[in-house]
XYZ file of C-alpha atoms in Angstrom:
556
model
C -43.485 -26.591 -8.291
C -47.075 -25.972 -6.717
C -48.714 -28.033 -3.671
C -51.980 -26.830 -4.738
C -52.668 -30.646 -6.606
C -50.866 -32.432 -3.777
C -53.590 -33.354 -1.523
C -53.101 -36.101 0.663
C -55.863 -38.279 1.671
C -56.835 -39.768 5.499
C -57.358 -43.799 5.355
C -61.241 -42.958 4.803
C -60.538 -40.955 1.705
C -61.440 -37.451 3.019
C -58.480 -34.712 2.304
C -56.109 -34.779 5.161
C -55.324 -30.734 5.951
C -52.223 -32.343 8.400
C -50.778 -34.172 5.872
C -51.170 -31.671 3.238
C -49.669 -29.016 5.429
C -47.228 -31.336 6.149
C -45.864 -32.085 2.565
C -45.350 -27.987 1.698
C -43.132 -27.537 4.997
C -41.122 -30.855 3.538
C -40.853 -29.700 0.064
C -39.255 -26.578 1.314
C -37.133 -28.237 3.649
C -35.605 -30.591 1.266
C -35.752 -28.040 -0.876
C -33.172 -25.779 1.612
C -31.026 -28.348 2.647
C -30.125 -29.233 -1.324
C -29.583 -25.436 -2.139
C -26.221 -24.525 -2.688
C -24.679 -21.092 -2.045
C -24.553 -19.756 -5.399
C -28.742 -20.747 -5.657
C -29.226 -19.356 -2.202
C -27.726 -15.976 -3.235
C -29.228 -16.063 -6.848
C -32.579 -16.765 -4.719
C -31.997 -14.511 -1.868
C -30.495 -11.328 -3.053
C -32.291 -8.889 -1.689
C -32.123 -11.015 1.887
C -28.520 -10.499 1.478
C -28.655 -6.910 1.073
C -31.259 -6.239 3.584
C -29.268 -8.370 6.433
C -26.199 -6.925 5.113
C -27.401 -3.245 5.932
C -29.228 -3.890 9.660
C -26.089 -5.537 10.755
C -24.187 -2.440 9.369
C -25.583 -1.423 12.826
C -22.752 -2.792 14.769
C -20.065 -1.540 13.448
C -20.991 1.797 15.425
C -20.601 -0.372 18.386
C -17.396 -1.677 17.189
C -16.033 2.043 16.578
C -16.919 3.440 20.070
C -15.658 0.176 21.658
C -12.172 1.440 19.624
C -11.903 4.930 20.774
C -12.308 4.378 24.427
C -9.470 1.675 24.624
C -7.048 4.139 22.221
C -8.032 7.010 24.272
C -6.098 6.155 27.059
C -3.040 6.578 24.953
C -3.486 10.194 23.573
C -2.006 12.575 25.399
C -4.710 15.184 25.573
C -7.156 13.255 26.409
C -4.956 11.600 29.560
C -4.534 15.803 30.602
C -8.312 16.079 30.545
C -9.715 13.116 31.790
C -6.562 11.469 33.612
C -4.526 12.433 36.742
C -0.466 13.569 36.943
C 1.902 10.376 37.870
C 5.162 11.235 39.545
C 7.076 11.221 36.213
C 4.911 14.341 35.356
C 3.011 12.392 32.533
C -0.964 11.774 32.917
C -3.131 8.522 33.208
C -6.515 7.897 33.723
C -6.435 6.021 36.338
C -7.131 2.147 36.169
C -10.551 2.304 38.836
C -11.768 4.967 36.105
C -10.996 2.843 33.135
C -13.018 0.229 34.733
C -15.938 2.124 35.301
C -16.035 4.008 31.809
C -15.510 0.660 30.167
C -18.138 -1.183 32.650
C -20.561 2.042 31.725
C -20.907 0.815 28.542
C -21.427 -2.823 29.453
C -23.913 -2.272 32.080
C -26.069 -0.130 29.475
C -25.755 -3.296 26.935
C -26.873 -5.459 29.453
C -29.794 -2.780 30.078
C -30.409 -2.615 26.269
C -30.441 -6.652 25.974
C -32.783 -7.211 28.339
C -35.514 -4.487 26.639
C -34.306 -6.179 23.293
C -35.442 -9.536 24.514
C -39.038 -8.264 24.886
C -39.616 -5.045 22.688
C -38.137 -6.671 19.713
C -40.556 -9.934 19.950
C -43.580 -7.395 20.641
C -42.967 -4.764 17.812
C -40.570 -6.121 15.128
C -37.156 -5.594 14.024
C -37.616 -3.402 12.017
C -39.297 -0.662 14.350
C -36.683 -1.631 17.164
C -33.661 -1.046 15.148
C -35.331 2.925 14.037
C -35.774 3.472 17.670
C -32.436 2.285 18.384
C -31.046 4.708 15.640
C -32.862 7.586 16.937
C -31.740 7.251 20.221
C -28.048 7.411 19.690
C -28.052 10.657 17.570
C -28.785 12.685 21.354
C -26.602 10.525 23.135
C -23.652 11.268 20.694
C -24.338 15.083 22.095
C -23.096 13.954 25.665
C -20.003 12.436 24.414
C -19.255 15.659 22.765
C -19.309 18.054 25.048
C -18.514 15.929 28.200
C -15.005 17.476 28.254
C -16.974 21.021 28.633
C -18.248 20.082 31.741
C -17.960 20.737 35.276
C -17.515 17.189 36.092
C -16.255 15.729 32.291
C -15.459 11.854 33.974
C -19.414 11.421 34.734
C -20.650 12.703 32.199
C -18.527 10.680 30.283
C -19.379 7.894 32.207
C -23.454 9.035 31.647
C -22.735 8.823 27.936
C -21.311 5.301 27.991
C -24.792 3.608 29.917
C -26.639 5.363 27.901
C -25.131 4.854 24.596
C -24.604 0.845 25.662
C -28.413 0.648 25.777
C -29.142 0.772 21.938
C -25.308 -1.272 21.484
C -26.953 -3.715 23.554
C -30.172 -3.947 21.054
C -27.970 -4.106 17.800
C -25.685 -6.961 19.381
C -28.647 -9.444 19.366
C -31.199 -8.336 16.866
C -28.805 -7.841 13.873
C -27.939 -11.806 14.665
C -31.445 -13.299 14.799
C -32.776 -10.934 11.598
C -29.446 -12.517 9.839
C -30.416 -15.901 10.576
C -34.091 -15.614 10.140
C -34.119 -13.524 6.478
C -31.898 -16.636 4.582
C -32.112 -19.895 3.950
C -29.157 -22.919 5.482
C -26.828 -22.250 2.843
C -26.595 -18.458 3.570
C -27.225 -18.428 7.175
C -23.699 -19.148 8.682
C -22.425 -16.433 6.177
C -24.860 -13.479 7.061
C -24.967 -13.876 10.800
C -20.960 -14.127 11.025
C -20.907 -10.734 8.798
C -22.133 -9.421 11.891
C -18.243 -9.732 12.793
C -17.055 -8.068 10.111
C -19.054 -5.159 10.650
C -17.333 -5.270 14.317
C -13.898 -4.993 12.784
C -15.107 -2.320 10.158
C -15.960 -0.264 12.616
C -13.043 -0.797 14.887
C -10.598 0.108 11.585
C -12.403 3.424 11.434
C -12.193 4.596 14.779
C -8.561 3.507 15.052
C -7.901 5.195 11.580
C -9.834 8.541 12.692
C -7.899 8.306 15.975
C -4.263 7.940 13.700
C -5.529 11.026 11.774
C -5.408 12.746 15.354
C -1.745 12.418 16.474
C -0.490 15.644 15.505
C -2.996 16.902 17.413
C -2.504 18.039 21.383
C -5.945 19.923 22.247
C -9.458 18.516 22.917
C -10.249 18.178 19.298
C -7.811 15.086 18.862
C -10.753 13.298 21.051
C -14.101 15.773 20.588
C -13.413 14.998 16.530
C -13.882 10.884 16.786
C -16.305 11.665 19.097
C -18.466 13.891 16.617
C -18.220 11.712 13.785
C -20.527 9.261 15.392
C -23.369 11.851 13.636
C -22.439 10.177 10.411
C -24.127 7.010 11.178
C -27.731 6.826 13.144
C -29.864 8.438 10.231
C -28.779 7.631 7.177
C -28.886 3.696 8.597
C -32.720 4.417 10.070
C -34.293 5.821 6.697
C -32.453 3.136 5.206
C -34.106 -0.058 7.319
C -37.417 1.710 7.244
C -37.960 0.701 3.938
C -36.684 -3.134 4.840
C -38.918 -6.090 4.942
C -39.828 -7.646 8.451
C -38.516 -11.178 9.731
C -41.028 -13.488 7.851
C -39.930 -15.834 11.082
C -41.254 -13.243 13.787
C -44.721 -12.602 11.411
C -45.408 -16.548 11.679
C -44.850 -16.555 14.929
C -47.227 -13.831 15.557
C -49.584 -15.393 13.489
C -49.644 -13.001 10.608
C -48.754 -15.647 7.437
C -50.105 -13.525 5.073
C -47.925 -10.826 5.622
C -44.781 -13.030 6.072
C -45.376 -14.407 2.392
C -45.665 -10.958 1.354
C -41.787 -9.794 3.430
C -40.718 -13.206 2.043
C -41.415 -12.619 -1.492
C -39.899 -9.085 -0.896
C -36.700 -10.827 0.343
C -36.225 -13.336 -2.695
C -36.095 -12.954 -6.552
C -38.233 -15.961 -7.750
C -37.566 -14.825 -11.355
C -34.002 -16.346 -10.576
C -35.221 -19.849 -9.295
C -38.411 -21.248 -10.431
C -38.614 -24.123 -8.348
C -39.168 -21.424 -5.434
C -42.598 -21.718 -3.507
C -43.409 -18.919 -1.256
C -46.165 -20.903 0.397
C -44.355 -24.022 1.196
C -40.980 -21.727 3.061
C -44.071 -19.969 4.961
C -45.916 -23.652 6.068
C -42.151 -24.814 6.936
C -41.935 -21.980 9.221
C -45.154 -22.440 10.537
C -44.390 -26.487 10.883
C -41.239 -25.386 12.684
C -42.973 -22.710 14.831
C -45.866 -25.193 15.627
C -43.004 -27.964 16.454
C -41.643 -25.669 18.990
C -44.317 -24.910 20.524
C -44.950 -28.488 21.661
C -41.702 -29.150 22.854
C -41.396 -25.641 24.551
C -44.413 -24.616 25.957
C -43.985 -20.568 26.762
C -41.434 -17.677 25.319
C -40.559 -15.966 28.587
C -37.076 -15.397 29.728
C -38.078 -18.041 32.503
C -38.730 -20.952 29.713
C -34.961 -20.445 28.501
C -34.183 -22.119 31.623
C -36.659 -24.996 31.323
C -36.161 -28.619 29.651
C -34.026 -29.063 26.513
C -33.808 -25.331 26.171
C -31.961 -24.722 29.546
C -29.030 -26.989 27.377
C -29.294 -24.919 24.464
C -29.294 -21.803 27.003
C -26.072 -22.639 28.525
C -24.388 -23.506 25.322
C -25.787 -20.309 24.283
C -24.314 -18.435 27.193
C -21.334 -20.197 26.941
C -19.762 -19.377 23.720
C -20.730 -15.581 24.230
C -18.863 -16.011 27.442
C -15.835 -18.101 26.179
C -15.143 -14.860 24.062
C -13.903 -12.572 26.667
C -12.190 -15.722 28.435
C -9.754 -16.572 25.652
C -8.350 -13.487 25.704
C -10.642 -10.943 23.267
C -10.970 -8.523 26.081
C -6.999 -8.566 26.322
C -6.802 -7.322 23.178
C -9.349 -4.177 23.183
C -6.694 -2.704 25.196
C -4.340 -4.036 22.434
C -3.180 -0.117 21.834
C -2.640 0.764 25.449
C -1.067 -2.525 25.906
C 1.339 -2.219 23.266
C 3.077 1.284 24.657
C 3.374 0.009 27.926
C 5.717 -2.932 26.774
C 7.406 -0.016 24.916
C 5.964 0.193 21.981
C 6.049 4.108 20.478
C 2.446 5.417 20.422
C 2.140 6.025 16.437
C 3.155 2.304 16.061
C 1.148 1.069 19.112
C -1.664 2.569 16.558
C -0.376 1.164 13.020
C -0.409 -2.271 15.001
C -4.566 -1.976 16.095
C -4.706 -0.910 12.111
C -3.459 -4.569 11.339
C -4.556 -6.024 14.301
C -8.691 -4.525 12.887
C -7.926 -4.956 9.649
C -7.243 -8.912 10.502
C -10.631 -8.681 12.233
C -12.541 -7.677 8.256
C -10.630 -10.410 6.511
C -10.492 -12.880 8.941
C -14.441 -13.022 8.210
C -14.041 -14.149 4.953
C -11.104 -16.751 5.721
C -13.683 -17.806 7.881
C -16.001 -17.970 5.282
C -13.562 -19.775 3.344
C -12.790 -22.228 5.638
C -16.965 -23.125 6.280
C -17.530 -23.550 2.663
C -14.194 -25.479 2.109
C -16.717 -27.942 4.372
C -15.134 -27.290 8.370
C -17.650 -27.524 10.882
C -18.369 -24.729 12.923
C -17.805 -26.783 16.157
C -14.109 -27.702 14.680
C -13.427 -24.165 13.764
C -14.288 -23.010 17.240
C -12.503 -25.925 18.993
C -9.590 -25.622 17.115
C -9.535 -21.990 16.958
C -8.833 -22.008 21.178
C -5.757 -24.272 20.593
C -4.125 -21.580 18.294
C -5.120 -18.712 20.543
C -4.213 -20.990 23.915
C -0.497 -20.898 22.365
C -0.216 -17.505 21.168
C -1.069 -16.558 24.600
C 1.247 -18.699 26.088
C 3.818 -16.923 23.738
C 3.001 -13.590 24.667
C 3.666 -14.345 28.191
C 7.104 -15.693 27.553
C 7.926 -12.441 26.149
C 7.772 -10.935 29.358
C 11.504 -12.257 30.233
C 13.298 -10.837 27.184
C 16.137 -9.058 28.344
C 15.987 -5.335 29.172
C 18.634 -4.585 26.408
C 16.300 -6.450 23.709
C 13.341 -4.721 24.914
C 12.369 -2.857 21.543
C 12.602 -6.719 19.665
C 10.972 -7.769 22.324
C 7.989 -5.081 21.976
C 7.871 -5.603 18.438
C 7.604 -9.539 19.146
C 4.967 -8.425 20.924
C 2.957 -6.828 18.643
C 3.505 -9.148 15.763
C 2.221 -12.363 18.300
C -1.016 -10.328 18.713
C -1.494 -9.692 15.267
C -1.174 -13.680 14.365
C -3.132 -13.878 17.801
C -6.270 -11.559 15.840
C -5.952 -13.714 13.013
C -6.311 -17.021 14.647
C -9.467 -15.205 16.233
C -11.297 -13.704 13.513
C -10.522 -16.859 11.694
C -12.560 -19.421 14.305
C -14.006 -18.166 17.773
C -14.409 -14.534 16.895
C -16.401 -15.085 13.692
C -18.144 -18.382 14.564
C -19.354 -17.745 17.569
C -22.021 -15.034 15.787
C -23.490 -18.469 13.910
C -23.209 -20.927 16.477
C -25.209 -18.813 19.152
C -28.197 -17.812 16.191
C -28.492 -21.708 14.970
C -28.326 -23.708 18.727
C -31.024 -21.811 20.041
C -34.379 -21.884 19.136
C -36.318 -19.767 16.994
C -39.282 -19.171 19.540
C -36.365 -18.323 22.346
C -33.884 -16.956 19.703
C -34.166 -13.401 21.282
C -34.013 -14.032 24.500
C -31.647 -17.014 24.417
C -28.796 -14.511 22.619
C -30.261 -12.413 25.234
C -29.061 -13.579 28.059
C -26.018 -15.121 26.575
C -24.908 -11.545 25.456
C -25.851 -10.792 28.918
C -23.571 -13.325 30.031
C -20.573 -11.987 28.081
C -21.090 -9.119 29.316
C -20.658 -10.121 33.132
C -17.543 -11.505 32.246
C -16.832 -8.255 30.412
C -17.409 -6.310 33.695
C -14.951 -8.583 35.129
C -11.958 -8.561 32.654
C -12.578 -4.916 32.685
C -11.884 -4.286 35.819
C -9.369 -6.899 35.893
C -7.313 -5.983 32.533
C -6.219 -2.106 33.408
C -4.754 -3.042 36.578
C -2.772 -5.873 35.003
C -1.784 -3.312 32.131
C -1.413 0.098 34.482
C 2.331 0.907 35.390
C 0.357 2.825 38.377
C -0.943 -0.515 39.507
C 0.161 -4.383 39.057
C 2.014 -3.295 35.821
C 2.147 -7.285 34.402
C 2.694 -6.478 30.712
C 3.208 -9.472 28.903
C 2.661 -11.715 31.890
C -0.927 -11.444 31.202
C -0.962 -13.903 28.802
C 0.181 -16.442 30.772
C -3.532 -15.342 32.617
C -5.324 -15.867 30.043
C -3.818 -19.162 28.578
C -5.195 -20.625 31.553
C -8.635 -19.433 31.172
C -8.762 -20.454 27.467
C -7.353 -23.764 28.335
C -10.441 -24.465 30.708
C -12.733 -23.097 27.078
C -11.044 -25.505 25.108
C -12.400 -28.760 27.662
C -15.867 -27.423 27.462
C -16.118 -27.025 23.990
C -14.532 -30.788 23.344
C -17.341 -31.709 25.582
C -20.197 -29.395 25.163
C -20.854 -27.368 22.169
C -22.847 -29.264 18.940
C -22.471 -29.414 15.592
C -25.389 -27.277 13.867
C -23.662 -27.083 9.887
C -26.485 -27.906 7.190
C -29.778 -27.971 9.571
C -32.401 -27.174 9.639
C -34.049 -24.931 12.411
C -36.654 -28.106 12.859
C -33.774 -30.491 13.251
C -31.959 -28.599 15.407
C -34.784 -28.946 18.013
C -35.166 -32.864 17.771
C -32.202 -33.177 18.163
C -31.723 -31.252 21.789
C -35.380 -32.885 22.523
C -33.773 -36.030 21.843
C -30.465 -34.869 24.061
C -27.937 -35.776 21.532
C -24.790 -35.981 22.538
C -22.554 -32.716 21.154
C -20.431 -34.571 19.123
C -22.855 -37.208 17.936
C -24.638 -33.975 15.971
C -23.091 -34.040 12.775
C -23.758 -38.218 12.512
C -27.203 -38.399 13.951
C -30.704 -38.718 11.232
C -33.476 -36.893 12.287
C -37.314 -36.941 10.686
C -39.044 -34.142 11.692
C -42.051 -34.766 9.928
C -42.213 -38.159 11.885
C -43.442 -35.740 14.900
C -46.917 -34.675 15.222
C -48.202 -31.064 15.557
C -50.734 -29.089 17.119
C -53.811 -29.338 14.977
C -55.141 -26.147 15.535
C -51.979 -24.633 13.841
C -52.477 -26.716 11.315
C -56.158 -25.176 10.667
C -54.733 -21.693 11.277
C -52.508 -22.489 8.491
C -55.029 -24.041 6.363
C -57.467 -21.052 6.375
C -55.109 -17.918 6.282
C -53.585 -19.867 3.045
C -56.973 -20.767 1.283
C -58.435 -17.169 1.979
C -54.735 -15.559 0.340
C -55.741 -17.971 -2.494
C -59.189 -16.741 -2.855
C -58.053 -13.955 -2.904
C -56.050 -14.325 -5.853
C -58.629 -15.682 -7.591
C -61.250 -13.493 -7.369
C -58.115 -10.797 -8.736
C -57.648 -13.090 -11.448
């Protein structure tokens, strides 16, 4: 179907450009919000691939994230990094786990922040390269930190600077997700972005299994050198991607977005596809948001409607660490201090990573079986909120029973990863990229990675001295900490967090502007066409689309 006969008229007969514009963005909304999955992936194959490759990114995140927790339980890395305890065995000690693990999080935060602006001035496609690049030197310093004079800074060097382009893959691999697909693909592609997590995490805890036998440096320096593998292959490989036809609108270059957005689809597959009409909805949704949100600076994610979505934002990043995820990246270490032997402390992160991959798809199964992602989230914290609660009752098994009880222990955090990867662990990637706003996207994931982050630092420094037999040496009793903090999630997501299944970007906005209720969402009608738009967008619109047509005239 073409819009090129569709002309509208004004009520004294001359063509209305507004109206005109107006009906292409429509078409291709309806249009979206009636296309199943199996049209949006016949349509938007190559979208799939492309998204399916940047977020690839993370999963080197997700395998250095890995290593450092199941460090602390190999022995030679303990004897070079850690100090003697009385029993003659070594530990790093809990004030150094901290820091290494806060290393990391402080560079992300670093790298988030630079994301929030470089990203919006040069593309994703140029920032994730850089990104790449960067890593391959910074690898180098992991390496050989164990060949210095002092190998617990250096190590600690490494993790900042290494968390820098972590912190650039955490957001942008999100927003390119949810800008490169249409509705019925989005909540799929950006919760991949999980997946990739766990498949990186399974690596790193299989390389680190492959180690065991091993009791000299290489049983650490070997994980640490396989992090080559990744940074080049994956930067030739998105070099030849198409940019975010979303971040081309919104820098004013349609032209070029139609061109990425014909490079993203197969319109031999779907005939009813019109390139023109997805690029004026963009630009309708663009132009939209700019009247209801007036400037793109960190500073507007704080202002009107958007300071809502901002928190919400913030909030579910946040909610991550506080139902528990950051007790489990110790889920290793933790498991051989309750007395679990170290080979099958390691087989149990196998599971517990492996749960992390397929919980994506049960996710997946569960959004297109037709549950919300609000529900999913909400009722994802009640699972985890028990397991927890479990786990600390464990803690008063009987001395005698202590290897059942261990065991107990392991299995309860296995069903606690699946309840996880399931709902708030996979979720969570779609809920932050649809609630905030395409203008703010960036910056709103920003600073709501940002936010996780914080609380990161926190349960960081928090979770080795619960864990450390050197220091408070709680064990299971943990949970019982962390029940209480995801209880206090669950009452602000019953009261806060929205509804965003099957909208559109354009809806989504009204419907903040309009300060919905969170779960009035899903039952509220919104027209977006009903709302007016700056003019001079529409003119922009109207002359970068008649001179593409000229032009493909005058080739005709």
């Amino acid at each position: 179907m073409s819009f090129e006969h569709e002309k509208s008229t004004s009520k004294t007969g001359a063509p209305d450009a507004n109206a005109d514009f107006k009906s292409r963005a429509k078409f291709a909304t309806e249009a979206e919000q009636s296309m199943t999955l199996w049209q949006g992936i016949r349509l938007y194959p190559k979208a799939v691939m492309w998204s399916i490759l940047i977020s690839t990114c993370i999963a080197m995140e997700g395998y250095q994230v890995c290593l450092l927790g199941s460090f602390y339980a190999i022995e030679a890395f303990n004897r070079r990094f850690g100090e003697p305890l009385p029993d003659g065995s070594y530990q790093v000690t809990a004030a150094w786990q901290s820091g290494l693990s806060n290393g990391a999080t402080v560079g992300e935060i670093i790298g988030l922040m630079i994301n929030g602006w470089v990203s919006e001035r040069f593309g994703y496609r140029k920032t994730v390269i850089a990104a790449l690049l960067s890593l391959t030197g910074i690898v180098a310093l992991f390496f050989c930190a164990d060949q210095t004079s002092s190998p617990l800074v250096t190590l600690q060097v490494a993790e900042i600077l290494a968390g820098i382009p972590w912190g650039i893959f955490q957001t942008l691999t999100i927003s390119y997700a949810a800008e490169v697909v249409p509705v019925a693909l989005r909540g799929y592609l950006t919760t991949y972005v999980n997946f990739c997590w766990g498949l990186g995490q399974l690596i790193g805890i299989g390389v680190i299994k492959s180690q065991i036998g091993r009791n000299d440096e290489w049983s650490y320096r070997i994980p640490y050198a396989i992090q080559w593998i990744w940074p080049i292959p994956l930067a030739v490989a998105v070099y030849f991607a198409p940019e975010s036809p979303w971040w081309l609108v919104r820098r004013g270059r349609l032209a070029e977005a139609k061109q990425n957005l014909l490079r993203l689809t197969s319109t031999d597959r779907e005939t009813e596809f019109d390139a023109d009409a997805t690029v004026a909805m963009m630009v309708h949704t663009t132009a939209l948001e700019e009247k209801l949100t007036k400037g793109a600076s960190y500073w507007d994610c704080f202002k009107g409607t958007d300071l809502r979505r901002t928190e919400i934002v913030c909030m579910l990043w946040a909610i991550q660490n506080l139902s528990g995820n950051s007790f489990s990246g110790y889920s290793t270490y933790f498991l051989q201090q309750a007395g679990v032997p170290t080979a099958s402390a390691l087989s149990f992160a196998m599971g517990q990573y492996a749960i992390n991959m397929a919980g994506t798809f049960g996710a997946w199964f569960l959004m297109q079986a037709g549950i919300g992602r609000r529900s999913l989230y909400l009722y994802g914290l009640c699972g985890l909120d028990v397991m927890l609660f479990i786990l600390g009752c464990l803690a008063f098994v009987p001395a005698e029973h202590r290897e059942a009880g261990s065991m107990a222990t392991g299995s309860i955090m296995l069903v606690w990863a699946l309840i996880y990867q399931l709902t708030v662990g996979t979720v969570c990637y779609s809920l932050v990229a649809e609630l905030s706003s395409r203008r703010l996207q960036i910056k709103t994931i920003v600073l709501g990675r940002n936010l996780y982050n914080i609380v990161g630092i926190i349960c960081n420094v928090l979770t080795p001295y619960m864990l450390n037999p050197g220091e408070w040496n709680w064990s299971n009793k943990a949970g019982f900490f962390w029940c209480g903090a995801c209880f206090l999630c669950i009452i602000y997501t019953y009261f806060r967090v929205p509804e965003p299944s099957g909208r559109t970007f354009a809806e989504l906005d009204l419907l903040f502007e309009k300060r919905v209720p969170a779960r009035k969402f899903a039952s509220t009608n919104v027209d977006v066409f009903a709302e007016d738009v700056d003019a001079n967008v529409v003119d922009e619109y109207k002359h970068q689309y008649d001179i593409t047509h000229s032009e493909k005239l005058g080739a005709v």
